[in-house]
mmCIF file of C-alpha atoms and ligand atoms in Angstrom:
data_model
loop_
_atom_site.group_PDB
_atom_site.id
_atom_site.type_symbol
_atom_site.label_atom_id
_atom_site.label_comp_id
_atom_site.label_asym_id
_atom_site.label_seq_id
_atom_site.Cartn_x
_atom_site.Cartn_y
_atom_site.Cartn_z
ATOM 1 C CA MET A 1 -1.623 -24.027 4.445
ATOM 2 C CA PRO A 2 1.442 -21.968 3.585
ATOM 3 C CA GLN A 3 4.588 -22.958 5.394
ATOM 4 C CA SER A 4 5.182 -21.249 8.716
ATOM 5 C CA THR A 5 7.457 -18.237 8.281
ATOM 6 C CA ASP A 6 8.140 -18.112 12.020
ATOM 7 C CA THR A 7 11.759 -19.118 12.245
ATOM 8 C CA HIS A 8 12.104 -18.430 15.951
ATOM 9 C CA SER A 9 9.549 -20.557 17.787
ATOM 10 C CA THR A 10 7.224 -23.492 17.326
ATOM 11 C CA ALA A 11 4.444 -22.033 19.547
ATOM 12 C CA ALA A 12 1.544 -20.224 17.875
ATOM 13 C CA PRO A 13 2.823 -16.738 17.046
ATOM 14 C CA ASP A 14 1.424 -13.534 18.512
ATOM 15 C CA LEU A 15 2.062 -9.918 17.573
ATOM 16 C CA PHE A 16 5.428 -10.003 19.336
ATOM 17 C CA THR A 17 6.861 -13.054 17.630
ATOM 18 C CA PRO A 18 9.639 -12.018 15.222
ATOM 19 C CA LEU A 19 9.045 -12.664 11.538
ATOM 20 C CA ARG A 20 11.093 -12.625 8.364
ATOM 21 C CA LEU A 21 9.553 -11.065 5.255
ATOM 22 C CA GLY A 22 11.958 -11.921 2.444
ATOM 23 C CA ALA A 23 15.166 -10.009 3.160
ATOM 24 C CA ILE A 24 13.619 -8.028 6.032
ATOM 25 C CA GLU A 25 13.718 -9.232 9.664
ATOM 26 C CA LEU A 26 10.842 -7.897 11.754
ATOM 27 C CA PRO A 27 11.138 -7.849 15.565
ATOM 28 C CA ASN A 28 7.319 -7.900 15.829
ATOM 29 C CA ARG A 29 4.262 -8.380 13.601
ATOM 30 C CA VAL A 30 2.637 -4.989 14.190
ATOM 31 C CA VAL A 31 2.970 -3.490 10.706
ATOM 32 C CA MET A 32 2.191 0.148 9.944
ATOM 33 C CA ALA A 33 -0.252 0.266 6.992
ATOM 34 C CA PRO A 34 0.460 2.718 4.171
ATOM 35 C CA MET A 35 -1.261 6.067 4.699
ATOM 36 C CA THR A 36 -1.333 9.116 2.451
ATOM 37 C CA ARG A 37 -0.946 12.258 4.575
ATOM 38 C CA SER A 38 -0.612 14.878 1.779
ATOM 39 C CA ARG A 39 2.187 16.808 3.421
ATOM 40 C CA ALA A 40 4.918 16.540 0.780
ATOM 41 C CA GLY A 41 6.880 19.734 0.163
ATOM 42 C CA GLU A 42 8.281 21.517 -2.898
ATOM 43 C CA GLY A 43 8.625 19.156 -5.890
ATOM 44 C CA ASN A 44 6.581 16.506 -4.059
ATOM 45 C CA CYS A 45 9.544 15.734 -1.808
ATOM 46 C CA PRO A 46 9.120 14.267 1.653
ATOM 47 C CA THR A 47 10.210 16.821 4.274
ATOM 48 C CA ALA A 48 12.048 16.848 7.608
ATOM 49 C CA LEU A 49 8.619 16.486 9.212
ATOM 50 C CA THR A 50 8.020 13.309 7.171
ATOM 51 C CA ALA A 51 11.290 11.883 8.511
ATOM 52 C CA GLU A 52 10.289 12.778 12.075
ATOM 53 C CA TYR A 53 6.806 11.233 11.613
ATOM 54 C CA TYR A 54 8.156 7.888 10.402
ATOM 55 C CA ALA A 55 11.049 7.827 12.907
ATOM 56 C CA GLN A 56 8.490 8.267 15.695
ATOM 57 C CA ARG A 57 6.859 5.044 14.441
ATOM 58 C CA ALA A 58 10.101 2.995 14.200
ATOM 59 C CA SER A 59 8.908 0.469 16.805
ATOM 60 C CA ALA A 60 6.554 -0.967 14.138
ATOM 61 C CA GLY A 61 7.698 -4.381 12.913
ATOM 62 C CA LEU A 62 7.665 -2.740 9.466
ATOM 63 C CA ILE A 63 6.623 0.716 8.267
ATOM 64 C CA ILE A 64 4.961 0.837 4.849
ATOM 65 C CA THR A 65 5.042 4.454 3.709
ATOM 66 C CA GLU A 66 2.272 6.460 2.136
ATOM 67 C CA ALA A 67 1.683 5.782 -1.550
ATOM 68 C CA THR A 68 4.454 7.380 -3.620
ATOM 69 C CA GLN A 69 4.384 8.329 -7.322
ATOM 70 C CA VAL A 70 6.554 6.365 -9.741
ATOM 71 C CA CYS A 71 6.400 8.986 -12.534
ATOM 72 C CA ASP A 72 4.910 12.361 -13.383
ATOM 73 C CA THR A 73 1.550 10.953 -14.605
ATOM 74 C CA ALA A 74 1.076 8.968 -11.382
ATOM 75 C CA GLN A 75 -0.330 11.692 -9.106
ATOM 76 C CA GLY A 76 -3.988 12.248 -8.194
ATOM 77 C CA TYR A 77 -3.984 14.225 -4.945
ATOM 78 C CA PRO A 78 -2.247 17.389 -3.764
ATOM 79 C CA ASN A 79 1.089 17.097 -1.930
ATOM 80 C CA THR A 80 1.682 13.376 -2.291
ATOM 81 C CA PRO A 81 5.351 12.415 -2.598
ATOM 82 C CA GLY A 82 7.111 10.926 -5.585
ATOM 83 C CA ILE A 83 10.274 8.884 -6.016
ATOM 84 C CA HIS A 84 11.149 9.618 -9.633
ATOM 85 C CA THR A 85 13.325 12.737 -9.332
ATOM 86 C CA ASP A 86 16.761 13.075 -7.739
ATOM 87 C CA ALA A 87 15.451 15.578 -5.188
ATOM 88 C CA GLN A 88 12.654 13.229 -4.127
ATOM 89 C CA THR A 89 15.075 10.319 -3.859
ATOM 90 C CA LEU A 90 17.473 12.338 -1.709
ATOM 91 C CA ALA A 91 14.599 13.375 0.542
ATOM 92 C CA TRP A 92 13.571 9.720 0.964
ATOM 93 C CA ARG A 93 17.199 8.965 1.921
ATOM 94 C CA ALA A 94 16.752 11.302 4.912
ATOM 95 C CA VAL A 95 13.517 9.477 5.858
ATOM 96 C CA ALA A 96 15.159 6.046 5.594
ATOM 97 C CA ASP A 97 18.161 7.209 7.630
ATOM 98 C CA ALA A 98 15.931 8.652 10.366
ATOM 99 C CA VAL A 99 13.927 5.422 10.647
ATOM 100 C CA HIS A 100 17.047 3.243 10.620
ATOM 101 C CA ASP A 101 18.726 5.456 13.232
ATOM 102 C CA ALA A 102 15.631 4.961 15.393
ATOM 103 C CA GLY A 103 15.965 1.165 14.957
ATOM 104 C CA GLY A 104 13.150 0.655 12.431
ATOM 105 C CA ARG A 105 12.519 -0.880 9.018
ATOM 106 C CA ILE A 106 10.741 0.935 6.178
ATOM 107 C CA VAL A 107 9.513 0.098 2.684
ATOM 108 C CA THR A 108 7.853 2.577 0.354
ATOM 109 C CA GLN A 109 4.549 1.967 -1.363
ATOM 110 C CA LEU A 110 4.831 2.552 -5.114
ATOM 111 C CA TRP A 111 1.720 3.780 -6.890
ATOM 112 C CA HIS A 112 0.279 5.150 -10.058
ATOM 113 C CA VAL A 113 -3.259 6.454 -9.556
ATOM 114 C CA GLY A 114 -4.450 5.840 -13.142
ATOM 115 C CA ARG A 115 -7.946 7.312 -13.624
ATOM 116 C CA ILE A 116 -8.120 8.627 -10.023
ATOM 117 C CA SER A 117 -6.572 11.879 -11.138
ATOM 118 C CA HIS A 118 -7.365 15.097 -12.961
ATOM 119 C CA PRO A 119 -5.719 17.145 -15.734
ATOM 120 C CA ARG A 120 -4.657 19.563 -12.970
ATOM 121 C CA PHE A 121 -2.180 16.913 -11.746
ATOM 122 C CA GLN A 122 -1.038 15.806 -15.199
ATOM 123 C CA PRO A 123 1.864 17.115 -17.316
ATOM 124 C CA ASN A 124 0.511 19.667 -19.814
ATOM 125 C CA GLY A 125 -3.003 19.300 -18.393
ATOM 126 C CA ALA A 126 -3.531 16.016 -20.263
ATOM 127 C CA ALA A 127 -6.209 13.475 -19.384
ATOM 128 C CA PRO A 128 -5.149 10.871 -16.810
ATOM 129 C CA VAL A 129 -4.368 7.399 -18.174
ATOM 130 C CA ALA A 130 -6.131 4.116 -17.391
ATOM 131 C CA PRO A 131 -6.633 0.666 -18.908
ATOM 132 C CA SER A 132 -9.956 1.812 -20.434
ATOM 133 C CA ALA A 133 -11.717 5.132 -20.994
ATOM 134 C CA ILE A 134 -14.148 4.660 -18.103
ATOM 135 C CA ALA A 135 -14.517 7.483 -15.581
ATOM 136 C CA ALA A 136 -14.925 6.736 -11.893
ATOM 137 C CA LYS A 137 -18.239 7.937 -10.491
ATOM 138 C CA GLY A 138 -17.888 10.757 -8.029
ATOM 139 C CA GLN A 139 -15.591 13.672 -7.435
ATOM 140 C CA LEU A 140 -12.045 14.280 -6.349
ATOM 141 C CA TYR A 141 -10.299 17.044 -4.446
ATOM 142 C CA THR A 142 -7.983 18.835 -6.839
ATOM 143 C CA GLY A 143 -6.739 21.644 -4.651
ATOM 144 C CA ALA A 144 -9.286 23.932 -6.357
ATOM 145 C CA GLY A 145 -12.257 22.253 -4.689
ATOM 146 C CA MET A 146 -14.186 19.086 -5.544
ATOM 147 C CA GLU A 147 -14.377 18.279 -9.268
ATOM 148 C CA PRO A 148 -15.879 15.300 -11.139
ATOM 149 C CA PHE A 149 -13.509 12.496 -12.106
ATOM 150 C CA PRO A 150 -12.601 13.026 -15.788
ATOM 151 C CA VAL A 151 -12.863 10.357 -18.470
ATOM 152 C CA PRO A 152 -9.328 8.893 -18.644
ATOM 153 C CA ARG A 153 -7.435 8.107 -21.830
ATOM 154 C CA ALA A 154 -7.043 4.381 -22.479
ATOM 155 C CA LEU A 155 -3.353 3.482 -22.612
ATOM 156 C CA GLU A 156 -1.959 2.286 -25.943
ATOM 157 C CA THR A 157 -0.500 -1.221 -25.699
ATOM 158 C CA ALA A 158 2.882 0.185 -26.674
ATOM 159 C CA GLU A 159 2.869 2.591 -23.702
ATOM 160 C CA ILE A 160 2.575 -0.132 -21.066
ATOM 161 C CA PRO A 161 6.231 -1.282 -21.025
ATOM 162 C CA GLY A 162 7.217 2.321 -20.248
ATOM 163 C CA LEU A 163 4.977 2.329 -17.176
ATOM 164 C CA VAL A 164 6.433 -1.004 -16.088
ATOM 165 C CA ARG A 165 9.904 0.552 -16.347
ATOM 166 C CA HIS A 166 8.799 3.469 -14.162
ATOM 167 C CA PHE A 167 7.949 1.028 -11.355
ATOM 168 C CA ALA A 168 11.321 -0.728 -11.720
ATOM 169 C CA ASP A 169 13.231 2.576 -11.810
ATOM 170 C CA ALA A 170 11.364 3.797 -8.725
ATOM 171 C CA ALA A 171 12.172 0.542 -6.916
ATOM 172 C CA LYS A 172 15.864 0.973 -7.791
ATOM 173 C CA ARG A 173 15.860 4.527 -6.498
ATOM 174 C CA ALA A 174 14.069 3.403 -3.322
ATOM 175 C CA VAL A 175 16.443 0.574 -2.453
ATOM 176 C CA PHE A 176 19.830 1.588 -3.886
ATOM 177 C CA ASP A 177 19.706 5.400 -3.750
ATOM 178 C CA ALA A 178 17.364 6.145 -0.848
ATOM 179 C CA GLY A 179 18.361 3.125 1.259
ATOM 180 C CA LEU A 180 14.793 2.012 1.957
ATOM 181 C CA ASP A 181 14.410 -1.670 2.881
ATOM 182 C CA GLY A 182 12.124 -2.485 -0.031
ATOM 183 C CA VAL A 183 8.960 -1.514 -1.883
ATOM 184 C CA GLU A 184 5.303 -2.442 -1.760
ATOM 185 C CA ILE A 185 3.571 -2.496 -5.139
ATOM 186 C CA HIS A 186 0.189 -0.780 -4.655
ATOM 187 C CA ALA A 187 -2.224 -3.021 -6.562
ATOM 188 C CA ALA A 188 -5.187 -2.118 -4.304
ATOM 189 C CA ASN A 189 -7.871 0.501 -3.684
ATOM 190 C CA GLY A 190 -8.838 1.295 -7.257
ATOM 191 C CA TYR A 191 -5.544 2.758 -8.507
ATOM 192 C CA LEU A 192 -3.869 1.937 -11.835
ATOM 193 C CA ILE A 193 -2.823 -1.676 -11.216
ATOM 194 C CA ASP A 194 -6.165 -2.513 -9.573
ATOM 195 C CA GLN A 195 -7.897 -0.876 -12.569
ATOM 196 C CA PHE A 196 -6.128 -3.436 -14.759
ATOM 197 C CA LEU A 197 -6.955 -6.327 -12.406
ATOM 198 C CA ARG A 198 -10.710 -5.798 -12.128
ATOM 199 C CA ASP A 199 -13.159 -6.353 -14.952
ATOM 200 C CA SER A 200 -15.319 -3.284 -14.224
ATOM 201 C CA THR A 201 -12.453 -0.947 -15.186
ATOM 202 C CA ASN A 202 -10.597 -3.074 -17.734
ATOM 203 C CA THR A 203 -12.438 -3.700 -21.002
ATOM 204 C CA ARG A 204 -9.284 -3.910 -23.105
ATOM 205 C CA THR A 205 -9.108 -6.341 -25.991
ATOM 206 C CA ASP A 206 -5.293 -6.587 -26.166
ATOM 207 C CA ARG A 207 -3.015 -8.848 -24.098
ATOM 208 C CA TYR A 208 -3.722 -6.737 -20.980
ATOM 209 C CA GLY A 209 -7.512 -7.282 -20.953
ATOM 210 C CA GLY A 210 -10.211 -9.918 -21.264
ATOM 211 C CA THR A 211 -9.171 -13.022 -19.293
ATOM 212 C CA VAL A 212 -7.903 -12.805 -15.722
ATOM 213 C CA GLU A 213 -4.500 -13.973 -17.024
ATOM 214 C CA ASN A 214 -4.438 -10.928 -19.285
ATOM 215 C CA ARG A 215 -5.749 -8.552 -16.612
ATOM 216 C CA CYS A 216 -2.930 -9.479 -14.231
ATOM 217 C CA ARG A 217 -0.221 -9.244 -16.909
ATOM 218 C CA PHE A 218 0.556 -5.598 -16.029
ATOM 219 C CA LEU A 219 1.117 -6.496 -12.354
ATOM 220 C CA LEU A 220 3.211 -9.543 -13.243
ATOM 221 C CA GLU A 221 5.362 -7.532 -15.668
ATOM 222 C CA ILE A 222 5.905 -4.950 -12.924
ATOM 223 C CA LEU A 223 6.930 -7.729 -10.534
ATOM 224 C CA GLU A 224 9.321 -9.222 -13.031
ATOM 225 C CA ALA A 225 10.955 -5.852 -13.702
ATOM 226 C CA THR A 226 11.122 -4.741 -10.055
ATOM 227 C CA ALA A 227 12.398 -8.158 -8.927
ATOM 228 C CA HIS A 228 15.096 -7.923 -11.576
ATOM 229 C CA ALA A 229 15.932 -4.421 -10.298
ATOM 230 C CA VAL A 230 16.039 -4.957 -6.520
ATOM 231 C CA GLY A 231 15.350 -8.638 -5.787
ATOM 232 C CA ALA A 232 11.952 -10.224 -5.122
ATOM 233 C CA ASP A 233 12.804 -10.564 -1.427
ATOM 234 C CA ARG A 234 12.441 -6.783 -1.078
ATOM 235 C CA ILE A 235 9.050 -6.565 -2.795
ATOM 236 C CA GLY A 236 5.560 -6.821 -1.318
ATOM 237 C CA VAL A 237 2.211 -6.583 -3.121
ATOM 238 C CA ARG A 238 -1.020 -5.064 -1.777
ATOM 239 C CA LEU A 239 -4.441 -6.223 -3.012
ATOM 240 C CA SER A 240 -8.022 -5.248 -2.084
ATOM 241 C CA PRO A 241 -10.116 -7.904 -3.862
ATOM 242 C CA THR A 242 -13.532 -6.789 -2.589
ATOM 243 C CA GLY A 243 -12.805 -3.104 -1.998
ATOM 244 C CA VAL A 244 -15.285 -0.611 -3.424
ATOM 245 C CA PHE A 245 -13.256 2.552 -2.810
ATOM 246 C CA ASN A 246 -12.768 4.635 -5.973
ATOM 247 C CA ASP A 247 -15.892 3.141 -7.578
ATOM 248 C CA MET A 248 -14.415 -0.343 -7.914
ATOM 249 C CA LYS A 249 -16.102 -3.663 -8.398
ATOM 250 C CA ASP A 250 -15.418 -7.012 -9.995
ATOM 251 C CA SER A 251 -17.898 -9.532 -11.385
ATOM 252 C CA ASP A 252 -16.380 -12.499 -9.483
ATOM 253 C CA PRO A 253 -13.633 -11.509 -7.042
ATOM 254 C CA LEU A 254 -13.058 -14.911 -5.447
ATOM 255 C CA PRO A 255 -11.911 -16.904 -8.508
ATOM 256 C CA HIS A 256 -10.300 -13.853 -10.114
ATOM 257 C CA PHE A 257 -8.142 -12.949 -7.121
ATOM 258 C CA LEU A 258 -7.386 -16.579 -6.427
ATOM 259 C CA ALA A 259 -5.926 -16.822 -9.939
ATOM 260 C CA ILE A 260 -4.014 -13.561 -9.441
ATOM 261 C CA THR A 261 -2.619 -14.778 -6.097
ATOM 262 C CA LYS A 262 -1.502 -18.084 -7.574
ATOM 263 C CA ALA A 263 0.237 -16.182 -10.365
ATOM 264 C CA LEU A 264 2.275 -14.324 -7.719
ATOM 265 C CA ASN A 265 3.688 -17.516 -6.204
ATOM 266 C CA PRO A 266 6.547 -18.140 -8.685
ATOM 267 C CA PHE A 267 8.048 -14.720 -7.873
ATOM 268 C CA ASN A 268 8.777 -15.581 -4.205
ATOM 269 C CA ILE A 269 8.049 -12.037 -3.104
ATOM 270 C CA ALA A 270 8.612 -10.892 0.495
ATOM 271 C CA TYR A 271 4.891 -10.739 1.319
ATOM 272 C CA LEU A 272 1.303 -10.382 0.140
ATOM 273 C CA HIS A 273 -0.744 -7.696 1.949
ATOM 274 C CA VAL A 274 -4.521 -8.076 1.665
ATOM 275 C CA ILE A 275 -7.188 -5.607 2.747
ATOM 276 C CA GLU A 276 -10.427 -7.226 3.855
ATOM 277 C CA GLY A 277 -12.169 -5.247 6.558
ATOM 278 C CA ARG A 278 -13.383 -6.955 9.715
ATOM 279 C CA PRO A 279 -17.191 -7.118 10.044
ATOM 280 C CA GLY A 280 -18.552 -3.586 10.431
ATOM 281 C CA HIS A 281 -15.351 -1.946 9.121
ATOM 282 C CA HIS A 282 -15.751 0.403 6.154
ATOM 283 C CA MET A 283 -13.406 -1.810 4.096
ATOM 284 C CA ALA A 284 -15.376 -5.026 4.811
ATOM 285 C CA PRO A 285 -16.768 -6.800 1.723
ATOM 286 C CA PRO A 286 -20.098 -5.259 0.719
ATOM 287 C CA GLU A 287 -23.359 -7.001 1.665
ATOM 288 C CA GLY A 288 -23.620 -10.319 -0.171
ATOM 289 C CA ALA A 289 -20.033 -10.220 -1.498
ATOM 290 C CA PRO A 290 -17.800 -13.187 -0.706
ATOM 291 C CA HIS A 291 -14.971 -12.991 1.821
ATOM 292 C CA VAL A 292 -11.831 -13.932 -0.045
ATOM 293 C CA ALA A 293 -8.861 -13.296 2.266
ATOM 294 C CA SER A 294 -8.815 -16.792 3.768
ATOM 295 C CA ALA A 295 -8.799 -18.380 0.291
ATOM 296 C CA LEU A 296 -5.926 -16.118 -0.765
ATOM 297 C CA ARG A 297 -4.037 -16.960 2.430
ATOM 298 C CA ALA A 298 -4.362 -20.660 1.634
ATOM 299 C CA ALA A 299 -3.272 -20.143 -1.987
ATOM 300 C CA PHE A 300 -0.303 -17.863 -1.345
ATOM 301 C CA LYS A 301 2.984 -19.594 -0.543
ATOM 302 C CA GLY A 302 4.760 -16.725 1.229
ATOM 303 C CA PRO A 303 4.158 -14.450 4.240
ATOM 304 C CA PHE A 304 0.673 -12.955 4.397
ATOM 305 C CA ILE A 305 -0.327 -9.634 6.008
ATOM 306 C CA LEU A 306 -3.987 -8.880 6.770
ATOM 307 C CA ASN A 307 -5.516 -5.428 7.213
ATOM 308 C CA GLY A 308 -8.827 -3.748 7.856
ATOM 309 C CA GLY A 309 -10.146 -2.669 11.243
ATOM 310 C CA TYR A 310 -8.116 -5.026 13.427
ATOM 311 C CA SER A 311 -7.817 -4.496 17.174
ATOM 312 C CA ARG A 312 -4.948 -6.018 19.129
ATOM 313 C CA GLY A 313 -7.198 -8.910 20.196
ATOM 314 C CA ASP A 314 -8.486 -9.567 16.655
ATOM 315 C CA ALA A 315 -4.930 -9.514 15.367
ATOM 316 C CA ASP A 316 -3.580 -11.948 17.952
ATOM 317 C CA ALA A 317 -6.527 -14.274 17.241
ATOM 318 C CA ALA A 318 -5.856 -14.099 13.492
ATOM 319 C CA LEU A 319 -2.181 -14.962 14.019
ATOM 320 C CA ALA A 320 -2.989 -17.798 16.438
ATOM 321 C CA LYS A 321 -5.452 -19.289 13.916
ATOM 322 C CA GLY A 322 -2.910 -18.984 11.102
ATOM 323 C CA GLU A 323 -5.107 -16.546 9.158
ATOM 324 C CA ALA A 324 -2.090 -14.274 8.682
ATOM 325 C CA ASP A 325 1.595 -13.976 9.549
ATOM 326 C CA ALA A 326 1.299 -10.284 10.463
ATOM 327 C CA VAL A 327 -1.416 -7.639 10.725
ATOM 328 C CA SER A 328 -1.160 -4.035 9.584
ATOM 329 C CA PHE A 329 -2.731 -1.132 11.421
ATOM 330 C CA GLY A 330 -3.606 2.180 9.808
ATOM 331 C CA GLU A 331 -5.562 4.725 11.790
ATOM 332 C CA ALA A 332 -4.272 3.423 15.142
ATOM 333 C CA PHE A 333 -0.712 4.313 14.042
ATOM 334 C CA ILE A 334 -1.723 7.881 13.230
ATOM 335 C CA SER A 335 -2.509 8.702 16.862
ATOM 336 C CA ASN A 336 -0.303 6.099 18.591
ATOM 337 C CA PRO A 337 3.243 6.493 17.283
ATOM 338 C CA ASP A 338 4.420 3.744 19.672
ATOM 339 C CA LEU A 339 1.542 1.345 18.917
ATOM 340 C CA PRO A 340 3.527 -1.889 19.587
ATOM 341 C CA VAL A 341 4.670 -0.493 22.964
ATOM 342 C CA ARG A 342 1.072 0.294 23.884
ATOM 343 C CA PHE A 343 -0.115 -3.153 22.771
ATOM 344 C CA ARG A 344 2.561 -4.800 24.891
ATOM 345 C CA ALA A 345 1.732 -2.648 27.913
ATOM 346 C CA ASP A 346 -2.025 -3.102 27.426
ATOM 347 C CA ALA A 347 -2.186 0.672 27.499
ATOM 348 C CA PRO A 348 -5.199 2.612 26.196
ATOM 349 C CA LEU A 349 -5.044 3.879 22.612
ATOM 350 C CA ALA A 350 -5.359 7.547 21.672
ATOM 351 C CA GLU A 351 -8.094 8.420 19.158
ATOM 352 C CA PRO A 352 -6.985 10.031 15.888
ATOM 353 C CA ASP A 353 -8.281 13.420 14.744
ATOM 354 C CA ARG A 354 -9.746 12.818 11.281
ATOM 355 C CA THR A 355 -9.704 16.508 10.368
ATOM 356 C CA THR A 356 -5.883 16.439 10.231
ATOM 357 C CA TYR A 357 -5.456 13.259 8.171
ATOM 358 C CA TYR A 358 -4.694 15.029 4.896
ATOM 359 C CA GLY A 359 -2.576 18.138 4.469
ATOM 360 C CA GLY A 360 -1.415 20.707 6.987
ATOM 361 C CA ASP A 361 1.613 20.665 9.220
ATOM 362 C CA ALA A 362 2.798 19.020 12.445
ATOM 363 C CA LYS A 363 -0.674 19.159 13.989
ATOM 364 C CA GLY A 364 -2.193 15.700 13.840
ATOM 365 C CA TYR A 365 1.037 14.402 12.260
ATOM 366 C CA THR A 366 4.035 14.519 14.586
ATOM 367 C CA ASP A 367 2.389 15.899 17.728
ATOM 368 C CA TYR A 368 0.785 12.680 19.066
ATOM 369 C CA PRO A 369 2.832 11.804 22.146
ATOM 370 C CA ALA A 370 4.444 8.447 22.886
ATOM 371 C CA LEU A 371 3.384 6.556 25.981
ATOM 372 C CA GLU A 372 6.186 7.610 28.322
ATOM 373 C CA SER A 373 5.443 11.270 27.671
ATOM 374 C CA VAL A 374 1.721 10.575 28.225
ATOM 375 C CA ALA A 375 2.484 8.902 31.550
ATOM 376 C CA ALA A 376 5.057 11.520 32.620
HETATM 377 C C1 LIG B 401 -5.440 8.731 6.178
HETATM 378 C C2 LIG B 401 -5.387 7.430 5.411
HETATM 379 C C3 LIG B 401 -4.613 7.361 4.268
HETATM 380 C C4 LIG B 401 -4.503 6.131 3.575
HETATM 381 N N1 LIG B 401 -3.663 6.067 2.494
HETATM 382 C C5 LIG B 401 -3.403 4.850 1.919
HETATM 383 C C6 LIG B 401 -2.365 4.710 0.964
HETATM 384 O O1 LIG B 401 -1.639 5.661 0.624
HETATM 385 N N2 LIG B 401 -2.186 3.485 0.425
HETATM 386 C C7 LIG B 401 -2.952 2.393 0.782
HETATM 387 O O2 LIG B 401 -2.742 1.294 0.263
HETATM 388 N N3 LIG B 401 -3.918 2.506 1.713
HETATM 389 C C8 LIG B 401 -4.140 3.691 2.317
HETATM 390 N N4 LIG B 401 -5.058 3.785 3.330
HETATM 391 C C9 LIG B 401 -5.736 2.574 3.817
HETATM 392 C C10 LIG B 401 -4.990 1.984 5.007
HETATM 393 O O3 LIG B 401 -3.703 1.485 4.619
HETATM 394 C C11 LIG B 401 -5.774 0.825 5.645
HETATM 395 O O4 LIG B 401 -6.050 -0.135 4.654
HETATM 396 C C12 LIG B 401 -7.087 1.293 6.281
HETATM 397 O O5 LIG B 401 -6.888 2.423 7.104
HETATM 398 C C13 LIG B 401 -7.720 0.161 7.117
HETATM 399 O O6 LIG B 401 -6.835 -0.232 8.167
HETATM 400 P P1 LIG B 401 -7.117 0.239 9.690
HETATM 401 O O7 LIG B 401 -8.538 -0.160 10.000
HETATM 402 O O8 LIG B 401 -6.117 -0.464 10.541
HETATM 403 O O9 LIG B 401 -6.983 1.737 9.718
HETATM 404 C C14 LIG B 401 -5.219 4.993 4.021
HETATM 405 C C15 LIG B 401 -6.018 5.106 5.153
HETATM 406 C C16 LIG B 401 -6.091 6.289 5.858
HETATM 407 C C17 LIG B 401 -6.921 6.359 7.119
#
């Protein structure tokens, strides 16, 4: 088992036991999962509403922001924020300040969508880039309706160091210029890094493809560069080993992701965040696929965050059994800005309105009340 990261008590932890993730001290283990809300403003900058939304959720042990572009080829959906221009960085500074003023902690999730994009989102209408020229099955929303995923352009080997630098530059902007507490590297859910990790989307024959060691080289190079830029104790990594979202699969996720997880250990990152849906959850491993989270937990030497359809009771049980050090909650945080307060008070949870998840304004974003205003 990994060493206990609970520095405050010897009793089995629950959701309200403090926890240290690298350089970040959490007052509780109720983590807000990253969620794209497609409400960025002009120039893909977070807005005053974004700052209000995250500040409302400052009672989370840690807020992980929506996925945020590291460069201008990284976007695949309308109105998602970036952190590669000065204006975007300044706008994130306002978000970080608002969360810190409200007593919270916030890291930003850094992503590049890879093939999950469209020429409409790319500079000069170019094809999106990916490890291999394999299109995802299905369609994406481009702002002009639903359109089929295009065939991406396979990256040249010589282009990869440039992408690695974009992640490191974005991490520097996040921590030193915007004042965020750290970054989470988005290596999950079928986006660029996950496309490198899994063998259904990576058929490269250079040093970034073939063996699992080669497939995780891109992620490890990103970790090395971002750790050099901001310190490994401010970096988390998110993985979804059995996720099928964005037409993903892998021929043998258990040994592959075990090898990837072991390769993370020498970096001493702040945490590993794994999505493996609870039974019946839409992110649960597909029928017949192995469950891998417990094996990754055992293999990873640092703090471990689990996600995927957890209730308060499931989460406390997982912590008590040592299956995780913290649990992240997605949809519950959309409609319950004060989720930890409600958990502690055993108060009922508000149901989120799915029609307002992506895009729009304050409705379904900042207008969910906190408990005291519900009770008042
Ligand atoms: C509206 C919405 C947007 C999401 N956007 C992201 C994202 O930007 N990055 C990411 O890693 N996961 C994203 N997810 C997945 C969530 O982080 C989480 O894994 C999922 O909701 C399962 O957790 P839950 O059952 O507690 O909601 C999103 C989920 C939702 C509902």
